[in-house]
Coordinates of C-alpha atoms and ligand atoms in Angstrom, one line a residue:
M102 CA -2.3 14.8 18.6
D103 CA -2.7 18.5 17.9
N104 CA -3.6 19.2 14.3
K105 CA -1.3 16.5 12.9
K106 CA -2.1 14.9 9.5
T107 CA -3.1 11.3 9.9
I108 CA -1.8 8.4 7.8
F109 CA -3.1 4.8 7.8
I110 CA -0.7 2.3 6.4
T111 CA -1.6 -1.4 5.8
G112 CA 1.2 -4.1 6.0
A113 CA 3.1 -1.8 8.4
N114 CA 5.1 -4.4 10.3
R115 CA 7.9 -4.9 7.8
G116 CA 9.4 -3.9 4.5
I117 CA 8.2 -0.7 2.8
G118 CA 5.2 -0.4 5.1
L119 CA 7.4 -0.3 8.2
A120 CA 9.8 2.2 6.5
M121 CA 6.8 4.4 5.6
V122 CA 5.7 4.3 9.2
K123 CA 9.1 5.6 10.4
E124 CA 9.3 8.2 7.6
S125 CA 5.7 9.4 8.5
L126 CA 6.7 9.8 12.1
K127 CA 9.7 11.9 11.0
N128 CA 7.3 14.0 9.0
N129 CA 5.1 14.7 12.0
F130 CA 2.1 12.6 11.0
F131 CA -0.1 10.7 13.5
V132 CA 0.4 7.2 12.1
M133 CA -1.9 4.2 12.2
G134 CA 0.0 1.1 11.2
S135 CA -1.8 -2.2 10.6
Y136 CA -0.3 -5.6 10.8
R137 CA -1.7 -9.0 9.8
K138 CA -0.6 -11.0 12.8
K139 CA 0.9 -10.0 16.1
S140 CA 3.7 -12.7 16.0
N141 CA 5.5 -10.7 13.3
T142 CA 5.5 -7.2 14.7
Q143 CA 8.6 -6.8 16.9
D144 CA 10.1 -4.0 14.8
L145 CA 6.8 -2.1 14.6
M146 CA 6.1 -2.5 18.3
S147 CA 9.6 -1.3 19.2
L148 CA 8.9 2.1 17.7
D149 CA 8.2 4.0 20.9
S150 CA 6.0 7.0 19.8
D151 CA 2.8 8.7 21.1
N152 CA 2.1 9.4 17.5
L153 CA 1.8 5.7 16.5
K154 CA -1.3 3.5 16.9
T155 CA -0.9 -0.1 15.9
I156 CA -3.9 -2.1 14.7
E157 CA -4.4 -5.8 13.8
L158 CA -5.9 -6.2 10.4
D159 CA -5.9 -8.8 7.7
V160 CA -6.9 -6.9 4.6
T161 CA -8.8 -9.9 3.2
D162 CA -11.1 -10.0 6.2
E163 CA -14.0 -7.6 5.6
D164 CA -15.5 -8.1 9.0
A165 CA -12.1 -7.2 10.6
I166 CA -11.9 -4.0 8.6
K167 CA -15.4 -3.1 9.6
N168 CA -14.5 -3.7 13.3
I169 CA -11.5 -1.5 13.3
K170 CA -13.5 1.6 12.4
S171 CA -14.7 2.1 15.9
K172 CA -11.2 1.7 17.2
I173 CA -9.8 4.3 14.9
N174 CA -12.1 7.2 15.9
L175 CA -10.1 9.7 13.8
K176 CA -10.3 11.1 10.2
I177 CA -7.7 9.6 7.9
D178 CA -5.9 12.1 5.7
Y179 CA -3.7 9.5 3.8
L180 CA -4.8 5.9 3.4
I181 CA -1.9 3.8 2.1
C182 CA -2.9 0.3 0.7
N183 CA 0.5 -1.2 0.9
A184 CA -0.1 -4.8 2.1
G185 CA 0.7 -7.2 -0.7
I186 CA 2.1 -10.6 -1.5
N187 CA 4.0 -12.3 -4.3
N188 CA 4.1 -16.0 -3.7
G189 CA 4.8 -17.0 -7.3
Y190 CA 8.0 -15.8 -8.9
G191 CA 7.9 -18.2 -11.8
S192 CA 5.9 -18.1 -15.0
F193 CA 2.4 -19.4 -15.5
Y194 CA 3.5 -23.0 -16.0
N195 CA 5.8 -23.1 -12.9
E196 CA 4.7 -25.1 -9.9
D197 CA 4.6 -21.9 -7.7
H198 CA 1.5 -20.9 -9.7
T199 CA -0.9 -23.3 -8.1
P200 CA -4.6 -22.2 -8.2
K201 CA -4.4 -21.5 -4.4
Q202 CA -1.3 -19.4 -4.7
M203 CA -2.7 -17.4 -7.6
I204 CA -6.0 -16.9 -5.8
D205 CA -4.1 -15.7 -2.6
V206 CA -2.2 -13.1 -4.7
F207 CA -5.4 -11.7 -6.1
N208 CA -7.2 -11.9 -2.8
V209 CA -4.6 -9.9 -0.9
N210 CA -3.5 -7.5 -3.6
V211 CA -6.8 -6.8 -5.4
V212 CA -9.7 -7.8 -3.2
G213 CA -7.8 -6.6 -0.1
S214 CA -7.3 -3.2 -1.6
I215 CA -10.9 -2.8 -2.5
L216 CA -12.1 -4.0 0.9
T217 CA -9.8 -1.6 2.7
V218 CA -11.0 1.4 0.8
R219 CA -14.6 0.4 0.7
N220 CA -14.8 -0.1 4.5
L221 CA -12.7 2.9 5.6
I222 CA -14.1 5.4 3.1
D223 CA -16.3 7.1 5.7
L224 CA -13.2 8.0 7.7
I225 CA -11.3 9.6 4.8
S226 CA -11.1 13.4 5.4
D227 CA -12.3 16.0 2.8
S228 CA -9.6 16.2 0.2
G229 CA -8.0 13.1 1.7
K230 CA -5.7 10.9 -0.3
I231 CA -5.8 7.2 -1.1
I232 CA -2.6 5.6 -2.4
F233 CA -2.2 2.1 -3.7
I234 CA 1.3 0.7 -3.6
S235 CA 1.4 -0.9 -7.0
S236 CA 4.3 -2.0 -9.1
I237 CA 5.9 -1.4 -12.5
M238 CA 5.3 -5.2 -12.9
G239 CA 1.7 -4.3 -13.4
V240 CA 2.3 -2.1 -16.4
Q241 CA 0.7 -3.6 -19.5
N242 CA 3.4 -2.9 -21.9
H243 CA 6.2 -5.3 -20.8
E244 CA 8.3 -8.2 -22.1
G245 CA 8.5 -10.3 -18.9
S246 CA 6.8 -13.6 -18.2
R247 CA 7.8 -14.3 -14.6
A248 CA 5.5 -13.7 -11.7
T249 CA 2.6 -13.9 -14.1
A250 CA -0.2 -13.8 -11.4
Y251 CA 1.5 -11.0 -9.4
R252 CA 1.9 -8.9 -12.5
A253 CA -1.7 -9.4 -13.4
S254 CA -2.7 -8.5 -9.8
K255 CA -0.8 -5.2 -9.9
A256 CA -2.3 -4.4 -13.4
A257 CA -5.6 -4.9 -11.7
V258 CA -4.6 -2.6 -8.9
N259 CA -3.7 0.1 -11.4
N260 CA -7.1 -0.4 -13.0
L261 CA -9.2 -0.4 -9.8
M262 CA -7.3 2.8 -8.8
I263 CA -8.8 4.5 -11.9
S264 CA -12.3 3.2 -11.1
I265 CA -12.1 4.3 -7.5
S266 CA -10.6 7.7 -8.5
N267 CA -13.6 8.3 -10.8
D268 CA -16.0 7.4 -8.0
L269 CA -14.3 9.7 -5.5
K270 CA -13.3 12.6 -7.6
P271 CA -16.6 14.5 -7.0
K272 CA -15.8 14.3 -3.2
G273 CA -12.4 15.8 -3.8
I274 CA -10.6 12.7 -2.7
I275 CA -7.3 12.1 -4.5
V276 CA -6.7 8.5 -5.6
T277 CA -3.4 7.4 -7.1
A278 CA -1.0 4.5 -7.3
F279 CA 2.8 4.4 -6.8
H280 CA 5.6 2.1 -7.9
P281 CA 7.9 2.0 -4.8
G282 CA 11.0 1.1 -6.9
W283 CA 12.8 -2.2 -6.6
V284 CA 13.3 -2.4 -2.9
Q285 CA 15.4 -4.4 -0.5
T286 CA 12.6 -6.2 1.4
D287 CA 11.6 -9.8 1.9
M288 CA 9.7 -9.4 -1.4
G289 CA 12.3 -7.4 -3.3
G290 CA 15.3 -9.5 -2.1
P291 CA 18.7 -8.3 -1.1
N292 CA 19.9 -7.3 -4.6
A293 CA 17.2 -4.7 -5.1
S294 CA 18.4 -1.2 -6.0
L295 CA 16.8 0.8 -3.3
T296 CA 16.7 0.5 0.5
A297 CA 13.3 0.6 2.1
E298 CA 14.3 3.8 3.8
D299 CA 15.1 5.5 0.4
S300 CA 11.9 4.3 -1.1
A301 CA 9.8 5.4 1.9
R302 CA 11.5 8.8 2.0
N303 CA 10.7 9.5 -1.6
L304 CA 7.2 8.1 -1.4
I305 CA 6.1 10.2 1.6
Y306 CA 7.7 13.3 0.1
N307 CA 5.7 12.7 -3.1
F308 CA 2.4 11.8 -1.3
L309 CA 2.6 15.2 0.4
K310 CA 2.7 16.9 -3.0
L311 CA -0.4 15.2 -4.5
T312 CA -3.3 17.4 -5.7
I313 CA -6.6 16.6 -7.3
K314 CA -4.9 17.0 -10.7
D315 CA -3.0 13.8 -10.0
T316 CA -6.1 11.6 -9.3
G317 CA -6.3 8.5 -11.5
L318 CA -2.5 8.5 -12.2
L319 CA 0.4 6.1 -11.6
F320 CA 3.6 7.5 -10.3
N321 CA 7.1 6.2 -9.7
Y322 CA 8.5 6.5 -6.2
D323 CA 10.5 9.6 -7.3
G324 CA 7.4 11.4 -8.4
K325 CA 7.7 10.9 -12.1
L326 CA 4.5 10.0 -13.9
M327 CA 4.4 6.4 -15.3
D328 CA 2.6 5.1 -18.3
F329 CA 0.5 2.1 -17.6
Ligands
LIG281 N1 9.9 -4.8 -2.7 C1 9.8 -4.4 -4.0 O1 10.7 -4.4 -4.7 C2 8.4 -4.0 -4.5 C3 8.3 -3.5 -5.8 C4 7.1 -3.1 -6.3 C5 6.0 -3.2 -5.5 N2 6.1 -3.6 -4.2 C6 4.8 -3.6 -3.4 O2 5.1 -2.9 -2.2 C7 4.2 -3.4 -1.2 C8 5.1 -3.7 0.1 O3 6.0 -4.7 -0.4 P1 7.3 -5.1 0.5 O4 8.4 -5.3 -0.4 O5 7.4 -4.3 1.7 O6 6.8 -6.6 0.9 P2 7.1 -7.5 2.2 O7 8.4 -7.1 2.9 O8 6.9 -8.9 1.8 O9 5.9 -7.0 3.2 C9 4.6 -7.2 2.8 C10 3.7 -6.7 3.9 O10 2.3 -6.9 3.5 C11 1.7 -7.6 4.6 N3 0.6 -8.5 4.2 C12 0.6 -9.5 3.4 N4 -0.6 -10.1 3.3 C13 -1.4 -9.4 4.1 C14 -2.8 -9.4 4.5 N5 -3.6 -10.4 4.0 N6 -3.3 -8.5 5.4 C15 -2.5 -7.5 5.9 N7 -1.2 -7.4 5.6 C16 -0.7 -8.3 4.7 C17 2.8 -8.4 5.3 O11 2.4 -8.8 6.6 P3 3.0 -10.2 7.2 O12 4.3 -9.7 7.9 O13 2.0 -10.6 8.2 O14 3.2 -11.2 6.2 C18 3.9 -7.3 5.3 O15 3.7 -6.4 6.3 C19 3.5 -4.6 -1.8 O16 2.2 -4.2 -2.2 C20 4.4 -5.0 -3.0 O17 3.6 -5.6 -4.0 C21 7.3 -4.0 -3.7

């Protein structure tokens, strides 16, 4: 793999994750793309590249994350915590906000992000970058009520990003969060304003430009700083 930069993307089998895999390959990365279950990976597996390694990983399963470390056997320059769910689009009194659905959202989006970073941190290269795919829906200053649990989970992602950035700053590791835009995926729906390809192209371009001055900050997909 020569001296290629490495990027590890969770939730890489569809949506923004898959688009980031394709864009990273175009940008000459060696890509590690993880998927939750093999049955849903046709598009990822059809990418025929020597620069792509696919890995089975449910980000809520800490033992599984520990187990993949020995399979990776490479330093990670960019760790992208992208895997996420929104299984409740209504507001807090809607029936899609059952306790189980809300717990699942926090488990994947919040706990899964922490477990991913905590268990892969030894593999992050010096001055490596950790990027959480968050959402403008997690910004505290908003007037919405829908997707109450999802919003709160992304507010938590923005917040844990700050804690982890403070922990890792002395090591020179850059930790940021990005809003990917409103994107045409299963989650974003067909009316979203951006294609996954446009979002991924902007995201990868801006990941490459990050420096330690950016640690602890939230960015829009186009590189603009966001207030959160
Ligand atoms: N689309 C938007 O407009 C938008 C806007 C703001 C933020 N985001 C964020 O962007 C990220 C990607 O969203 P998307 O639109 O691409 O969503 P998506 O099309 O629904 O894809 C979600 C991805 O996350 C994976 N995933 C879910 N639970 C997982 C788990 N427990 N372990 C590992 N992987 C898991 C899914 O795997 P399976 O295929 O196995 O389910 C899938 O690969 C998410 O964090 C989302 O919150 C999206």
